[in-house]
Amino acid sequence: QAQLVESGGGLVQAGGSLRVTCAASGLTFNACVMAWFRQAPGKEREFVAVVNGDGARTSYRNSVKGRFTISRDNAKNTVFLQMNSLKPEDTAAYYCAADVNAGGLITLQHYGPRPYDYWGQGTQVTVSS
């Protein structure tokens, strides 16, 4: 009955900000490595950001460093992606993902999709120029 439910996508002008949210249920949330991926039409799904179980460690793909922030609220079983200074190249469907088997610890494998056990439905982010 594990489930990830995303919200917060929408249309924003270049330079603007948006925050997407992933609400988790049916998981031991603080033991999960949580991540955001994105996929544009005709392109591969790509890693965006990852956060460890207690929220103390984060990592980002180079193109979003300094602009995006991943965070989590373990009391509310929620993970966020704050996106600032958005660019048209950020336009994609954004997906939340959970790895229940890593004990909350980020590994090299978490920069790709294979370790993740559960995925959200995706929320569309469109950045206009």
PDB file of N, CA and C in Angstrom, residues 5-97:
ATOM      1  N   VAL A   5       2.411  10.597  -3.658  1.00  0.00           N
ATOM      2  CA  VAL A   5       1.465  11.482  -4.319  1.00  0.00           C
ATOM      3  C   VAL A   5       2.097  12.852  -4.451  1.00  0.00           C
ATOM      4  N   GLU A   6       2.222  13.316  -5.688  1.00  0.00           N
ATOM      5  CA  GLU A   6       2.911  14.560  -5.982  1.00  0.00           C
ATOM      6  C   GLU A   6       1.916  15.678  -6.254  1.00  0.00           C
ATOM      7  N   SER A   7       2.377  16.895  -6.008  1.00  0.00           N
ATOM      8  CA  SER A   7       1.571  18.071  -6.284  1.00  0.00           C
ATOM      9  C   SER A   7       2.495  19.263  -6.476  1.00  0.00           C
ATOM     10  N   GLY A   8       1.955  20.349  -6.986  1.00  0.00           N
ATOM     11  CA  GLY A   8       2.675  21.604  -7.060  1.00  0.00           C
ATOM     12  C   GLY A   8       3.220  21.986  -8.418  1.00  0.00           C
ATOM     13  N   GLY A   9       3.101  21.127  -9.411  1.00  0.00           N
ATOM     14  CA  GLY A   9       3.562  21.485 -10.736  1.00  0.00           C
ATOM     15  C   GLY A   9       2.689  22.561 -11.353  1.00  0.00           C
ATOM     16  N   GLY A  10       3.200  23.153 -12.418  1.00  0.00           N
ATOM     17  CA  GLY A  10       2.450  24.196 -13.093  1.00  0.00           C
ATOM     18  C   GLY A  10       3.284  24.919 -14.114  1.00  0.00           C
ATOM     19  N   LEU A  11       2.766  26.039 -14.564  1.00  0.00           N
ATOM     20  CA  LEU A  11       3.400  26.886 -15.565  1.00  0.00           C
ATOM     21  C   LEU A  11       4.004  28.101 -14.883  1.00  0.00           C
ATOM     22  N   VAL A  12       5.264  28.380 -15.195  1.00  0.00           N
ATOM     23  CA  VAL A  12       5.956  29.517 -14.606  1.00  0.00           C
ATOM     24  C   VAL A  12       6.858  30.146 -15.660  1.00  0.00           C
ATOM     25  N   GLN A  13       7.065  31.450 -15.570  1.00  0.00           N
ATOM     26  CA  GLN A  13       7.963  32.138 -16.489  1.00  0.00           C
ATOM     27  C   GLN A  13       9.418  31.905 -16.103  1.00  0.00           C
ATOM     28  N   ALA A  14      10.297  31.974 -17.095  1.00  0.00           N
ATOM     29  CA  ALA A  14      11.725  31.861 -16.835  1.00  0.00           C
ATOM     30  C   ALA A  14      12.145  32.858 -15.766  1.00  0.00           C
ATOM     31  N   GLY A  15      12.979  32.387 -14.841  1.00  0.00           N
ATOM     32  CA  GLY A  15      13.403  33.196 -13.709  1.00  0.00           C
ATOM     33  C   GLY A  15      12.527  33.051 -12.489  1.00  0.00           C
ATOM     34  N   GLY A  16      11.388  32.421 -12.635  1.00  0.00           N
ATOM     35  CA  GLY A  16      10.466  32.252 -11.538  1.00  0.00           C
ATOM     36  C   GLY A  16      10.780  31.045 -10.677  1.00  0.00           C
ATOM     37  N   SER A  17       9.900  30.789  -9.714  1.00  0.00           N
ATOM     38  CA  SER A  17      10.091  29.726  -8.742  1.00  0.00           C
ATOM     39  C   SER A  17       8.856  28.850  -8.649  1.00  0.00           C
ATOM     40  N   LEU A  18       9.081  27.628  -8.242  1.00  0.00           N
ATOM     41  CA  LEU A  18       8.011  26.670  -8.039  1.00  0.00           C
ATOM     42  C   LEU A  18       8.479  25.651  -7.014  1.00  0.00           C
ATOM     43  N   ARG A  19       7.570  25.160  -6.183  1.00  0.00           N
ATOM     44  CA  ARG A  19       7.875  24.093  -5.247  1.00  0.00           C
ATOM     45  C   ARG A  19       6.951  22.915  -5.503  1.00  0.00           C
ATOM     46  N   VAL A  20       7.539  21.757  -5.750  1.00  0.00           N
ATOM     47  CA  VAL A  20       6.766  20.540  -5.897  1.00  0.00           C
ATOM     48  C   VAL A  20       6.890  19.715  -4.623  1.00  0.00           C
ATOM     49  N   THR A  21       5.829  18.994  -4.304  1.00  0.00           N
ATOM     50  CA  THR A  21       5.704  18.261  -3.057  1.00  0.00           C
ATOM     51  C   THR A  21       5.381  16.805  -3.343  1.00  0.00           C
ATOM     52  N   CYS A  22       5.945  15.909  -2.543  1.00  0.00           N
ATOM     53  CA  CYS A  22       5.660  14.488  -2.607  1.00  0.00           C
ATOM     54  C   CYS A  22       5.238  14.026  -1.230  1.00  0.00           C
ATOM     55  N   ALA A  23       4.010  13.549  -1.112  1.00  0.00           N
ATOM     56  CA  ALA A  23       3.482  13.024   0.142  1.00  0.00           C
ATOM     57  C   ALA A  23       3.522  11.505   0.101  1.00  0.00           C
ATOM     58  N   ALA A  24       4.220  10.903   1.064  1.00  0.00           N
ATOM     59  CA  ALA A  24       4.403   9.458   1.107  1.00  0.00           C
ATOM     60  C   ALA A  24       3.503   8.828   2.152  1.00  0.00           C
ATOM     61  N   SER A  25       3.049   7.613   1.868  1.00  0.00           N
ATOM     62  CA  SER A  25       2.298   6.825   2.829  1.00  0.00           C
ATOM     63  C   SER A  25       2.672   5.362   2.665  1.00  0.00           C
ATOM     64  N   GLY A  26       2.464   4.568   3.716  1.00  0.00           N
ATOM     65  CA  GLY A  26       2.757   3.152   3.660  1.00  0.00           C
ATOM     66  C   GLY A  26       4.233   2.808   3.659  1.00  0.00           C
ATOM     67  N   LEU A  27       5.078   3.737   4.088  1.00  0.00           N
ATOM     68  CA  LEU A  27       6.526   3.552   4.118  1.00  0.00           C
ATOM     69  C   LEU A  27       7.069   3.882   5.495  1.00  0.00           C
ATOM     70  N   THR A  28       8.197   3.248   5.851  1.00  0.00           N
ATOM     71  CA  THR A  28       8.984   3.721   6.986  1.00  0.00           C
ATOM     72  C   THR A  28       9.809   4.880   6.460  1.00  0.00           C
ATOM     73  N   PHE A  29       9.219   6.055   6.514  1.00  0.00           N
ATOM     74  CA  PHE A  29       9.690   7.158   5.697  1.00  0.00           C
ATOM     75  C   PHE A  29      11.114   7.574   6.029  1.00  0.00           C
ATOM     76  N   ASN A  30      11.469   7.624   7.316  1.00  0.00           N
ATOM     77  CA  ASN A  30      12.803   8.103   7.669  1.00  0.00           C
ATOM     78  C   ASN A  30      13.909   7.124   7.312  1.00  0.00           C
ATOM     79  N   ALA A  31      13.562   5.901   6.919  1.00  0.00           N
ATOM     80  CA  ALA A  31      14.545   4.939   6.431  1.00  0.00           C
ATOM     81  C   ALA A  31      14.698   4.970   4.914  1.00  0.00           C
ATOM     82  N   CYS A  32      13.921   5.796   4.237  1.00  0.00           N
ATOM     83  CA  CYS A  32      13.927   5.857   2.787  1.00  0.00           C
ATOM     84  C   CYS A  32      14.842   6.950   2.269  1.00  0.00           C
ATOM     85  N   VAL A  33      15.669   6.602   1.294  1.00  0.00           N
ATOM     86  CA  VAL A  33      16.310   7.613   0.468  1.00  0.00           C
ATOM     87  C   VAL A  33      15.264   8.122  -0.508  1.00  0.00           C
ATOM     88  N   MET A  34      15.119   9.424  -0.582  1.00  0.00           N
ATOM     89  CA  MET A  34      14.122  10.048  -1.440  1.00  0.00           C
ATOM     90  C   MET A  34      14.807  10.872  -2.515  1.00  0.00           C
ATOM     91  N   ALA A  35      14.229  10.868  -3.708  1.00  0.00           N
ATOM     92  CA  ALA A  35      14.845  11.561  -4.832  1.00  0.00           C
ATOM     93  C   ALA A  35      13.791  12.148  -5.740  1.00  0.00           C
ATOM     94  N   TRP A  36      14.234  13.099  -6.552  1.00  0.00           N
ATOM     95  CA  TRP A  36      13.452  13.636  -7.651  1.00  0.00           C
ATOM     96  C   TRP A  36      14.165  13.340  -8.961  1.00  0.00           C
ATOM     97  N   PHE A  37      13.399  12.864  -9.927  1.00  0.00           N
ATOM     98  CA  PHE A  37      13.841  12.692 -11.302  1.00  0.00           C
ATOM     99  C   PHE A  37      12.936  13.521 -12.207  1.00  0.00           C
ATOM    100  N   ARG A  38      13.363  13.737 -13.435  1.00  0.00           N
ATOM    101  CA  ARG A  38      12.519  14.438 -14.386  1.00  0.00           C
ATOM    102  C   ARG A  38      12.679  13.833 -15.774  1.00  0.00           C
ATOM    103  N   GLN A  39      11.661  14.016 -16.600  1.00  0.00           N
ATOM    104  CA  GLN A  39      11.683  13.476 -17.947  1.00  0.00           C
ATOM    105  C   GLN A  39      10.950  14.419 -18.889  1.00  0.00           C
ATOM    106  N   ALA A  40      11.654  14.866 -19.904  1.00  0.00           N
ATOM    107  CA  ALA A  40      11.069  15.667 -20.960  1.00  0.00           C
ATOM    108  C   ALA A  40      10.661  14.755 -22.109  1.00  0.00           C
ATOM    109  N   PRO A  41       9.695  15.161 -22.926  1.00  0.00           N
ATOM    110  CA  PRO A  41       9.263  14.311 -24.040  1.00  0.00           C
ATOM    111  C   PRO A  41      10.416  13.923 -24.951  1.00  0.00           C
ATOM    112  N   GLY A  42      10.498  12.640 -25.279  1.00  0.00           N
ATOM    113  CA  GLY A  42      11.533  12.145 -26.162  1.00  0.00           C
ATOM    114  C   GLY A  42      12.903  12.008 -25.535  1.00  0.00           C
ATOM    115  N   LYS A  43      13.024  12.248 -24.233  1.00  0.00           N
ATOM    116  CA  LYS A  43      14.311  12.170 -23.561  1.00  0.00           C
ATOM    117  C   LYS A  43      14.283  11.136 -22.444  1.00  0.00           C
ATOM    118  N   GLU A  44      15.468  10.717 -22.018  1.00  0.00           N
ATOM    119  CA  GLU A  44      15.592   9.782 -20.911  1.00  0.00           C
ATOM    120  C   GLU A  44      15.212  10.450 -19.601  1.00  0.00           C
ATOM    121  N   ARG A  45      14.673   9.644 -18.687  1.00  0.00           N
ATOM    122  CA  ARG A  45      14.452  10.136 -17.339  1.00  0.00           C
ATOM    123  C   ARG A  45      15.810  10.399 -16.678  1.00  0.00           C
ATOM    124  N   GLU A  46      15.962  11.548 -16.043  1.00  0.00           N
ATOM    125  CA  GLU A  46      17.245  11.928 -15.499  1.00  0.00           C
ATOM    126  C   GLU A  46      17.139  12.327 -14.031  1.00  0.00           C
ATOM    127  N   PHE A  47      18.199  12.032 -13.310  1.00  0.00           N
ATOM    128  CA  PHE A  47      18.316  12.376 -11.906  1.00  0.00           C
ATOM    129  C   PHE A  47      18.332  13.885 -11.723  1.00  0.00           C
ATOM    130  N   VAL A  48      17.640  14.358 -10.683  1.00  0.00           N
ATOM    131  CA  VAL A  48      17.636  15.780 -10.344  1.00  0.00           C
ATOM    132  C   VAL A  48      18.270  16.020  -8.980  1.00  0.00           C
ATOM    133  N   ALA A  49      17.761  15.342  -7.936  1.00  0.00           N
ATOM    134  CA  ALA A  49      18.214  15.599  -6.575  1.00  0.00           C
ATOM    135  C   ALA A  49      17.902  14.400  -5.699  1.00  0.00           C
ATOM    136  N   VAL A  50      18.665  14.240  -4.612  1.00  0.00           N
ATOM    137  CA  VAL A  50      18.455  13.146  -3.674  1.00  0.00           C
ATOM    138  C   VAL A  50      18.721  13.646  -2.265  1.00  0.00           C
ATOM    139  N   VAL A  51      18.021  13.077  -1.286  1.00  0.00           N
ATOM    140  CA  VAL A  51      18.202  13.419   0.119  1.00  0.00           C
ATOM    141  C   VAL A  51      18.226  12.145   0.947  1.00  0.00           C
ATOM    142  N   ASN A  52      19.098  12.103   1.956  1.00  0.00           N
ATOM    143  CA  ASN A  52      19.190  10.920   2.806  1.00  0.00           C
ATOM    144  C   ASN A  52      18.071  10.906   3.842  1.00  0.00           C
ATOM    145  N   GLY A  53      18.070   9.859   4.664  1.00  0.00           N
ATOM    146  CA  GLY A  53      16.935   9.607   5.542  1.00  0.00           C
ATOM    147  C   GLY A  53      16.634  10.700   6.543  1.00  0.00           C
ATOM    148  N   ASP A  54      17.666  11.304   7.135  1.00  0.00           N
ATOM    149  CA  ASP A  54      17.423  12.342   8.143  1.00  0.00           C
ATOM    150  C   ASP A  54      17.478  13.760   7.568  1.00  0.00           C
ATOM    151  N   GLY A  55      17.648  13.876   6.254  1.00  0.00           N
ATOM    152  CA  GLY A  55      17.659  15.171   5.606  1.00  0.00           C
ATOM    153  C   GLY A  55      18.972  15.914   5.662  1.00  0.00           C
ATOM    154  N   ALA A  56      20.005  15.323   6.246  1.00  0.00           N
ATOM    155  CA  ALA A  56      21.267  16.018   6.451  1.00  0.00           C
ATOM    156  C   ALA A  56      22.153  16.055   5.212  1.00  0.00           C
ATOM    157  N   ARG A  57      21.976  15.121   4.286  1.00  0.00           N
ATOM    158  CA  ARG A  57      22.805  15.057   3.090  1.00  0.00           C
ATOM    159  C   ARG A  57      21.932  15.187   1.861  1.00  0.00           C
ATOM    160  N   THR A  58      22.380  16.009   0.929  1.00  0.00           N
ATOM    161  CA  THR A  58      21.693  16.181  -0.343  1.00  0.00           C
ATOM    162  C   THR A  58      22.708  16.192  -1.467  1.00  0.00           C
ATOM    163  N   SER A  59      22.235  15.889  -2.677  1.00  0.00           N
ATOM    164  CA  SER A  59      23.080  15.958  -3.845  1.00  0.00           C
ATOM    165  C   SER A  59      22.221  16.297  -5.052  1.00  0.00           C
ATOM    166  N   TYR A  60      22.823  16.974  -6.044  1.00  0.00           N
ATOM    167  CA  TYR A  60      22.095  17.503  -7.182  1.00  0.00           C
ATOM    168  C   TYR A  60      22.857  17.275  -8.484  1.00  0.00           C
ATOM    169  N   ARG A  61      22.117  17.189  -9.576  1.00  0.00           N
ATOM    170  CA  ARG A  61      22.789  17.205 -10.865  1.00  0.00           C
ATOM    171  C   ARG A  61      23.374  18.596 -11.076  1.00  0.00           C
ATOM    172  N   ASN A  62      24.439  18.686 -11.856  1.00  0.00           N
ATOM    173  CA  ASN A  62      25.178  19.933 -11.974  1.00  0.00           C
ATOM    174  C   ASN A  62      24.317  21.083 -12.491  1.00  0.00           C
ATOM    175  N   SER A  63      23.415  20.806 -13.410  1.00  0.00           N
ATOM    176  CA  SER A  63      22.666  21.873 -14.048  1.00  0.00           C
ATOM    177  C   SER A  63      21.658  22.557 -13.123  1.00  0.00           C
ATOM    178  N   VAL A  64      21.366  21.967 -11.966  1.00  0.00           N
ATOM    179  CA  VAL A  64      20.423  22.591 -11.033  1.00  0.00           C
ATOM    180  C   VAL A  64      21.079  23.048  -9.742  1.00  0.00           C
ATOM    181  N   LYS A  65      22.355  22.797  -9.566  1.00  0.00           N
ATOM    182  CA  LYS A  65      23.045  23.207  -8.348  1.00  0.00           C
ATOM    183  C   LYS A  65      22.957  24.718  -8.163  1.00  0.00           C
ATOM    184  N   GLY A  66      22.638  25.132  -6.948  1.00  0.00           N
ATOM    185  CA  GLY A  66      22.487  26.540  -6.645  1.00  0.00           C
ATOM    186  C   GLY A  66      21.123  27.097  -6.953  1.00  0.00           C
ATOM    187  N   ARG A  67      20.293  26.344  -7.669  1.00  0.00           N
ATOM    188  CA  ARG A  67      18.949  26.792  -8.014  1.00  0.00           C
ATOM    189  C   ARG A  67      17.864  25.961  -7.332  1.00  0.00           C
ATOM    190  N   PHE A  68      18.093  24.658  -7.186  1.00  0.00           N
ATOM    191  CA  PHE A  68      17.104  23.743  -6.617  1.00  0.00           C
ATOM    192  C   PHE A  68      17.542  23.311  -5.224  1.00  0.00           C
ATOM    193  N   THR A  69      16.563  23.065  -4.362  1.00  0.00           N
ATOM    194  CA  THR A  69      16.821  22.552  -3.021  1.00  0.00           C
ATOM    195  C   THR A  69      15.844  21.424  -2.720  1.00  0.00           C
ATOM    196  N   ILE A  70      16.378  20.255  -2.375  1.00  0.00           N
ATOM    197  CA  ILE A  70      15.549  19.151  -1.917  1.00  0.00           C
ATOM    198  C   ILE A  70      15.554  19.138  -0.391  1.00  0.00           C
ATOM    199  N   SER A  71      14.400  18.876   0.196  1.00  0.00           N
ATOM    200  CA  SER A  71      14.292  18.805   1.649  1.00  0.00           C
ATOM    201  C   SER A  71      13.186  17.828   2.010  1.00  0.00           C
ATOM    202  N   ARG A  72      13.119  17.478   3.294  1.00  0.00           N
ATOM    203  CA  ARG A  72      12.077  16.552   3.730  1.00  0.00           C
ATOM    204  C   ARG A  72      11.609  16.917   5.123  1.00  0.00           C
ATOM    205  N   ASP A  73      10.370  16.568   5.411  1.00  0.00           N
ATOM    206  CA  ASP A  73       9.779  16.733   6.730  1.00  0.00           C
ATOM    207  C   ASP A  73       9.330  15.343   7.163  1.00  0.00           C
ATOM    208  N   ASN A  74      10.151  14.684   7.972  1.00  0.00           N
ATOM    209  CA  ASN A  74       9.853  13.305   8.337  1.00  0.00           C
ATOM    210  C   ASN A  74       8.636  13.190   9.250  1.00  0.00           C
ATOM    211  N   ALA A  75       8.323  14.241   9.992  1.00  0.00           N
ATOM    212  CA  ALA A  75       7.126  14.221  10.830  1.00  0.00           C
ATOM    213  C   ALA A  75       5.861  14.195   9.995  1.00  0.00           C
ATOM    214  N   LYS A  76       5.943  14.686   8.757  1.00  0.00           N
ATOM    215  CA  LYS A  76       4.788  14.730   7.873  1.00  0.00           C
ATOM    216  C   LYS A  76       4.930  13.809   6.666  1.00  0.00           C
ATOM    217  N   ASN A  77       5.984  12.994   6.629  1.00  0.00           N
ATOM    218  CA  ASN A  77       6.218  12.050   5.531  1.00  0.00           C
ATOM    219  C   ASN A  77       6.161  12.749   4.172  1.00  0.00           C
ATOM    220  N   THR A  78       6.892  13.837   4.062  1.00  0.00           N
ATOM    221  CA  THR A  78       6.822  14.680   2.880  1.00  0.00           C
ATOM    222  C   THR A  78       8.221  15.067   2.418  1.00  0.00           C
ATOM    223  N   VAL A  79       8.410  15.108   1.107  1.00  0.00           N
ATOM    224  CA  VAL A  79       9.647  15.596   0.515  1.00  0.00           C
ATOM    225  C   VAL A  79       9.304  16.716  -0.457  1.00  0.00           C
ATOM    226  N   PHE A  80      10.190  17.707  -0.548  1.00  0.00           N
ATOM    227  CA  PHE A  80       9.959  18.886  -1.357  1.00  0.00           C
ATOM    228  C   PHE A  80      11.102  19.076  -2.346  1.00  0.00           C
ATOM    229  N   LEU A  81      10.799  19.744  -3.428  1.00  0.00           N
ATOM    230  CA  LEU A  81      11.822  20.260  -4.322  1.00  0.00           C
ATOM    231  C   LEU A  81      11.495  21.718  -4.600  1.00  0.00           C
ATOM    232  N   GLN A  82      12.288  22.605  -4.023  1.00  0.00           N
ATOM    233  CA  GLN A  82      12.151  24.033  -4.276  1.00  0.00           C
ATOM    234  C   GLN A  82      12.985  24.386  -5.493  1.00  0.00           C
ATOM    235  N   MET A  83      12.363  24.947  -6.513  1.00  0.00           N
ATOM    236  CA  MET A  83      13.020  25.270  -7.768  1.00  0.00           C
ATOM    237  C   MET A  83      12.990  26.772  -7.966  1.00  0.00           C
ATOM    238  N   ASN A  84      14.160  27.387  -7.978  1.00  0.00           N
ATOM    239  CA  ASN A  84      14.300  28.820  -8.187  1.00  0.00           C
ATOM    240  C   ASN A  84      15.045  29.086  -9.485  1.00  0.00           C
ATOM    241  N   SER A  85      14.957  30.319  -9.961  1.00  0.00           N
ATOM    242  CA  SER A  85      15.641  30.732 -11.190  1.00  0.00           C
ATOM    243  C   SER A  85      15.401  29.741 -12.316  1.00  0.00           C
ATOM    244  N   LEU A  86      14.155  29.383 -12.507  1.00  0.00           N
ATOM    245  CA  LEU A  86      13.811  28.344 -13.473  1.00  0.00           C
ATOM    246  C   LEU A  86      14.140  28.767 -14.897  1.00  0.00           C
ATOM    247  N   LYS A  87      14.540  27.786 -15.681  1.00  0.00           N
ATOM    248  CA  LYS A  87      14.902  27.957 -17.080  1.00  0.00           C
ATOM    249  C   LYS A  87      13.999  27.103 -17.952  1.00  0.00           C
ATOM    250  N   PRO A  88      13.814  27.475 -19.218  1.00  0.00           N
ATOM    251  CA  PRO A  88      13.022  26.613 -20.104  1.00  0.00           C
ATOM    252  C   PRO A  88      13.537  25.180 -20.165  1.00  0.00           C
ATOM    253  N   GLU A  89      14.833  24.980 -20.011  1.00  0.00           N
ATOM    254  CA  GLU A  89      15.415  23.640 -20.026  1.00  0.00           C
ATOM    255  C   GLU A  89      14.964  22.783 -18.849  1.00  0.00           C
ATOM    256  N   ASP A  90      14.376  23.390 -17.821  1.00  0.00           N
ATOM    257  CA  ASP A  90      13.850  22.641 -16.685  1.00  0.00           C
ATOM    258  C   ASP A  90      12.470  22.052 -16.961  1.00  0.00           C
ATOM    259  N   THR A  91      11.872  22.392 -18.079  1.00  0.00           N
ATOM    260  CA  THR A  91      10.549  21.886 -18.414  1.00  0.00           C
ATOM    261  C   THR A  91      10.577  20.368 -18.530  1.00  0.00           C
ATOM    262  N   ALA A  92       9.736  19.694 -17.749  1.00  0.00           N
ATOM    263  CA  ALA A  92       9.703  18.241 -17.719  1.00  0.00           C
ATOM    264  C   ALA A  92       8.597  17.802 -16.777  1.00  0.00           C
ATOM    265  N   ALA A  93       8.281  16.507 -16.832  1.00  0.00           N
ATOM    266  CA  ALA A  93       7.500  15.879 -15.780  1.00  0.00           C
ATOM    267  C   ALA A  93       8.446  15.495 -14.654  1.00  0.00           C
ATOM    268  N   TYR A  94       8.125  15.904 -13.450  1.00  0.00           N
ATOM    269  CA  TYR A  94       8.966  15.650 -12.283  1.00  0.00           C
ATOM    270  C   TYR A  94       8.372  14.519 -11.460  1.00  0.00           C
ATOM    271  N   TYR A  95       9.217  13.537 -11.128  1.00  0.00           N
ATOM    272  CA  TYR A  95       8.797  12.333 -10.429  1.00  0.00           C
ATOM    273  C   TYR A  95       9.514  12.202  -9.092  1.00  0.00           C
ATOM    274  N   CYS A  96       8.772  11.879  -8.058  1.00  0.00           N
ATOM    275  CA  CYS A  96       9.304  11.536  -6.752  1.00  0.00           C
ATOM    276  C   CYS A  96       9.582  10.039  -6.708  1.00  0.00           C
ATOM    277  N   ALA A  97      10.669   9.632  -6.039  1.00  0.00           N
ATOM    278  CA  ALA A  97      11.030   8.224  -5.941  1.00  0.00           C
ATOM    279  C   ALA A  97      11.525   7.897  -4.540  1.00  0.00           C
TER     280      ALA A  97
END
